[in-house]
Short mmCIF file of C-alpha atoms in Angstrom, two decimals:
data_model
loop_
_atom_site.label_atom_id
_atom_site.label_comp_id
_atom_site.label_asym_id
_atom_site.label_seq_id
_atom_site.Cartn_x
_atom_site.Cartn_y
_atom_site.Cartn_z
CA UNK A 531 25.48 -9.64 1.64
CA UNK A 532 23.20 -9.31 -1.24
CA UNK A 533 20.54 -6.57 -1.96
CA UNK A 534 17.48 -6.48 -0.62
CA UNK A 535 14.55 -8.96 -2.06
CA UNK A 536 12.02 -6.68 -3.77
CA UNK A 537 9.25 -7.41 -0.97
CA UNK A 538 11.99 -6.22 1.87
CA UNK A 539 13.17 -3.36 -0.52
CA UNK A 540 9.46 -2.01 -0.90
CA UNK A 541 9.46 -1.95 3.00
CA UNK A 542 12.37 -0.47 3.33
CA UNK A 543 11.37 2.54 0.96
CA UNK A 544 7.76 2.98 3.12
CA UNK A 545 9.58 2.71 6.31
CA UNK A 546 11.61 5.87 5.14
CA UNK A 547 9.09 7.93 4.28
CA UNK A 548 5.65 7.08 7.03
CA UNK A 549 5.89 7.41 10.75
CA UNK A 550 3.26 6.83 13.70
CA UNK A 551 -0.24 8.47 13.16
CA UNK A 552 -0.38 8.53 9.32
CA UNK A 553 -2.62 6.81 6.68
CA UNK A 554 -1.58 3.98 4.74
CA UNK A 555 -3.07 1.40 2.16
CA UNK A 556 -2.35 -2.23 1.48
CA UNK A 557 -4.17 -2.52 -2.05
CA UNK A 558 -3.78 -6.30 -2.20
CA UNK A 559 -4.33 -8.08 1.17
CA UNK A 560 -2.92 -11.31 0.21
CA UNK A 561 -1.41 -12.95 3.52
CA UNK A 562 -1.36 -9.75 5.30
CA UNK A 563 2.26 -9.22 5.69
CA UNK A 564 2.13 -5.64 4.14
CA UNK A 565 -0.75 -4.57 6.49
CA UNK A 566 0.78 -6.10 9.43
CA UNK A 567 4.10 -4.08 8.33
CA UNK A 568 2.29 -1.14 8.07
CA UNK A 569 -0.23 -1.44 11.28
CA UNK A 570 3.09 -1.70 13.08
CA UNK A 571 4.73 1.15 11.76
CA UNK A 572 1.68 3.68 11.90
CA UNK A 573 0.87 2.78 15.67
CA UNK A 574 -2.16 3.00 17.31
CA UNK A 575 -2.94 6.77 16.18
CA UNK A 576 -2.70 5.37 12.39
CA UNK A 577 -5.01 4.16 9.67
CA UNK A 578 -4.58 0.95 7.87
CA UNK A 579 -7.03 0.55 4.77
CA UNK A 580 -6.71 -2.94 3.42
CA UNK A 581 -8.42 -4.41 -0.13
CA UNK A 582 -8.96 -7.47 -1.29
CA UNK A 583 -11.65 -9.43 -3.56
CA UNK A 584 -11.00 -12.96 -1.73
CA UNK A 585 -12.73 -12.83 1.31
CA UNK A 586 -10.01 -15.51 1.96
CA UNK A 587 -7.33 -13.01 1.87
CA UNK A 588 -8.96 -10.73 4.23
CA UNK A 589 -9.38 -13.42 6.64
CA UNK A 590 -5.64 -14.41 6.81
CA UNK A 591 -4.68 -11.04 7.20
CA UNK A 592 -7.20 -10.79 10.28
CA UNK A 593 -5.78 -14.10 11.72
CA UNK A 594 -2.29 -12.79 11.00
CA UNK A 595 -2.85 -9.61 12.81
CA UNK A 596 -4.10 -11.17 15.50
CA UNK A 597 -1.65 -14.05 15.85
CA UNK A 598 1.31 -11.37 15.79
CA UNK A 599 0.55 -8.40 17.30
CA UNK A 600 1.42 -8.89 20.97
CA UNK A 601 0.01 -5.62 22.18
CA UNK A 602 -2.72 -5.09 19.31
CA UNK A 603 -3.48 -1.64 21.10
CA UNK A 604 -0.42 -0.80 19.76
CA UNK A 605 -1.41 -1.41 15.77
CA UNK A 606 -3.05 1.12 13.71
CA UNK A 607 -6.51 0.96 13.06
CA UNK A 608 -6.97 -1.64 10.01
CA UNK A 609 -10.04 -1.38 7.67
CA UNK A 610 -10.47 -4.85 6.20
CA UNK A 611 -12.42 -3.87 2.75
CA UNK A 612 -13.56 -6.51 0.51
CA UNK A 613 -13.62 -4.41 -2.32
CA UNK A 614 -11.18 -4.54 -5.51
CA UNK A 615 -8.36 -1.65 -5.14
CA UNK A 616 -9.51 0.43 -7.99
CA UNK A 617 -12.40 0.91 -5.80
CA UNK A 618 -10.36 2.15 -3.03
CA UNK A 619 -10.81 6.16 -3.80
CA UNK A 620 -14.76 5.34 -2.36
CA UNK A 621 -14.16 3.01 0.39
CA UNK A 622 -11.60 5.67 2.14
CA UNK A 623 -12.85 8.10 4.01
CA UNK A 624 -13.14 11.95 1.88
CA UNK A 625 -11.11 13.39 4.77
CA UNK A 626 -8.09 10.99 4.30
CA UNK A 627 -7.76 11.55 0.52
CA UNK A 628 -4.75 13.45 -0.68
CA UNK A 629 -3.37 12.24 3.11
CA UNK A 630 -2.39 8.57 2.53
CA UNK A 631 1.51 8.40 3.22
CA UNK A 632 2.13 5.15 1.70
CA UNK A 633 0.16 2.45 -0.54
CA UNK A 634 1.37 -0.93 -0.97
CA UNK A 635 0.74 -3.02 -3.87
CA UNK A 636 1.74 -6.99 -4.33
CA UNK A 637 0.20 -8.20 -7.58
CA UNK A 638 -0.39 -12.04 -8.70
CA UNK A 639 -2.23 -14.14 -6.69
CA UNK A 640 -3.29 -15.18 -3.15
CA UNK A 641 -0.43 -17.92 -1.93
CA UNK A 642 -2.05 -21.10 -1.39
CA UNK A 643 -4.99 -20.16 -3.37
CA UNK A 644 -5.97 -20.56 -6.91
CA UNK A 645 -3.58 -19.44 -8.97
CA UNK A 646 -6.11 -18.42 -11.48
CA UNK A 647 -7.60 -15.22 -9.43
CA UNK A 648 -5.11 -13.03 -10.20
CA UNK A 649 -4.86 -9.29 -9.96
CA UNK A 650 -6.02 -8.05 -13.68
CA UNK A 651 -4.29 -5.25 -15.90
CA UNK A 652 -7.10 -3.00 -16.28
CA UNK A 653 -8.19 -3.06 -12.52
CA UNK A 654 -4.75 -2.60 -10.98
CA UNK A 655 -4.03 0.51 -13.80
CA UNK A 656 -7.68 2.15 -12.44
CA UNK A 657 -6.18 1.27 -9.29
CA UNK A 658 -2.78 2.92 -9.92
CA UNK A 659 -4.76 6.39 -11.01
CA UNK A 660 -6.50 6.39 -7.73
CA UNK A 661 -4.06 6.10 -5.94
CA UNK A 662 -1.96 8.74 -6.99
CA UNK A 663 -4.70 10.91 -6.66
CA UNK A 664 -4.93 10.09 -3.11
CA UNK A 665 -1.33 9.86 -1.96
CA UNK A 666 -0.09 13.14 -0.23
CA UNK A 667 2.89 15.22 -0.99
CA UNK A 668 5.93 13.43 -0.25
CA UNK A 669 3.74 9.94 -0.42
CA UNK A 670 5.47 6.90 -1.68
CA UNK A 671 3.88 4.26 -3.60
CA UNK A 672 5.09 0.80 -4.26
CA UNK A 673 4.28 -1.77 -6.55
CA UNK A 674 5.49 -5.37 -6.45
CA UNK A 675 4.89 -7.27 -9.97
CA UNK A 676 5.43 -10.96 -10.87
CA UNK A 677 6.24 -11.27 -14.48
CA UNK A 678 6.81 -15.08 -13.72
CA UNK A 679 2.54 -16.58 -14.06
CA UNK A 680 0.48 -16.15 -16.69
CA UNK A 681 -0.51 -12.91 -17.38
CA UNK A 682 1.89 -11.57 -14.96
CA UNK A 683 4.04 -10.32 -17.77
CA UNK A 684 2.10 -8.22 -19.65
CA UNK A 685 0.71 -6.67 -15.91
CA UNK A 686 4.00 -6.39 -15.51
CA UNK A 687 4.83 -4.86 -18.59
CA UNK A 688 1.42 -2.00 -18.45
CA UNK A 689 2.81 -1.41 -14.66
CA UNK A 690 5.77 -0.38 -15.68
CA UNK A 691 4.40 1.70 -18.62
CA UNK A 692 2.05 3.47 -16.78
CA UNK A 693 4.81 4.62 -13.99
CA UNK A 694 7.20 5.55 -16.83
CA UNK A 695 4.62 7.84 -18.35
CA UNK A 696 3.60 9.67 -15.18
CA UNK A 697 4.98 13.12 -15.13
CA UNK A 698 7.69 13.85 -13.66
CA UNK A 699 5.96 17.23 -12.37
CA UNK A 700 3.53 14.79 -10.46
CA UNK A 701 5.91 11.80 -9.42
CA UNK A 702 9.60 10.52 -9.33
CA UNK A 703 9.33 7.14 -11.04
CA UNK A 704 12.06 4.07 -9.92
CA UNK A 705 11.76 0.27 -10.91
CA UNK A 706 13.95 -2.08 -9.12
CA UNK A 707 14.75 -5.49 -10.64
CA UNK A 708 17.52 -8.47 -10.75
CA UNK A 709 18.10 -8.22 -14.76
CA UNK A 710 19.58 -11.00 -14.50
CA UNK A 711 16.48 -13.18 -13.57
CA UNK A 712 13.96 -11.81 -16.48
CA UNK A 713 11.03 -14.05 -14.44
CA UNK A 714 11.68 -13.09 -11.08
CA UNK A 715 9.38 -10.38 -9.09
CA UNK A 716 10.24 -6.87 -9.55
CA UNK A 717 9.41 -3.44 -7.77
CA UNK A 718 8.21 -0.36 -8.73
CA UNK A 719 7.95 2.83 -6.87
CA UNK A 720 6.96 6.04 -7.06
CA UNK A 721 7.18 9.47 -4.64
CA UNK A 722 4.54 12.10 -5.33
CA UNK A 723 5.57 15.67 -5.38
#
């Protein structure tokens, strides 16, 4: 058995550190399998905020929770925003900030869309700030990147700058990558103190 694909291994780390009745974000909505993951996991006492700038996007992830969810009663509340991520600090509510357990992000581009809307440096690094600010103590935040399309490797590349220069007084700072496939998506986490 081999290790964990980067997608499963970001799960994996959120699954650790959320339980039912917390607050999580999926900053990229893409097919919905992170919000899904995390309506699941949060329960029906949680909060799911979910961002995307495809209206597309948002609408597969509504179809996907829909088509999956069994007992939806059972899901957390999901907020489908249309609304880039580095907006997210004022489309969450001012009660939840400094409360979010967990915020998921899956950069590139929609599958099965155009290829050319793609998740841009500067937007997912105002994005990144945000966050931070919003996650709680003990809050985990993961960041999937896909050095592989164009412009992926230079998001990529700022991603992983901008997570090495956090302090470590603020955050504990991991990347986790195949080095021997220099293309291939990679993960990024971080735990706030």
């Amino acid at each position: 058995m081999g290790f964990h694909f980067v997608i499963s291994q970001a799960q994996h780390w959120v699954k650790e550190r959320i339980g039912a009745g917390d607050i999580a974000v999926d900053a990229t909505a893409g097919n919905g399998s992170d919000t899904l993951f995390l309506a699941g996991l949060l329960g029906a006492k949680g909060t799911v905020y979910v961002f995307d700038i495809q209206a597309e996007a948002l609408a597969q992830t509504q179809t996907r929770l829909q088509a999956t969810a069994s007992k939806p009663d059972q899901l957390a509340n999901v907020n489908l925003l249309l609304a880039g991520h580095e907006h997210m600090a004022s489309h969450i509510a001012a009660e939840h900030h400094g409360q979010i357990a967990a915020i998921m992000f899956n950069l590139g581009f929609l599958p099965g869309a155009a290829s050319t809307i793609i998740t841009q440096t500067s937007t997912t690094l105002a994005a990144l700030e945000a966050a931070l600010l919003l996650l709680r103590s003990g809050g985990i935040l993961t960041v999937v990147v896909y050095p592989g399309h164009e412009g992926g490797q230079a998001e990529a590349a700022a991603v992983e700058s901008w997570a090495s220069n956090v302090p470590p007084s603020l955050a504990q700072a991991i990347v986790y990558r195949f080095p021997q496939k220099a293309a291939a998506p990679y993960l990024i986490g971080l735990i706030k103190k």
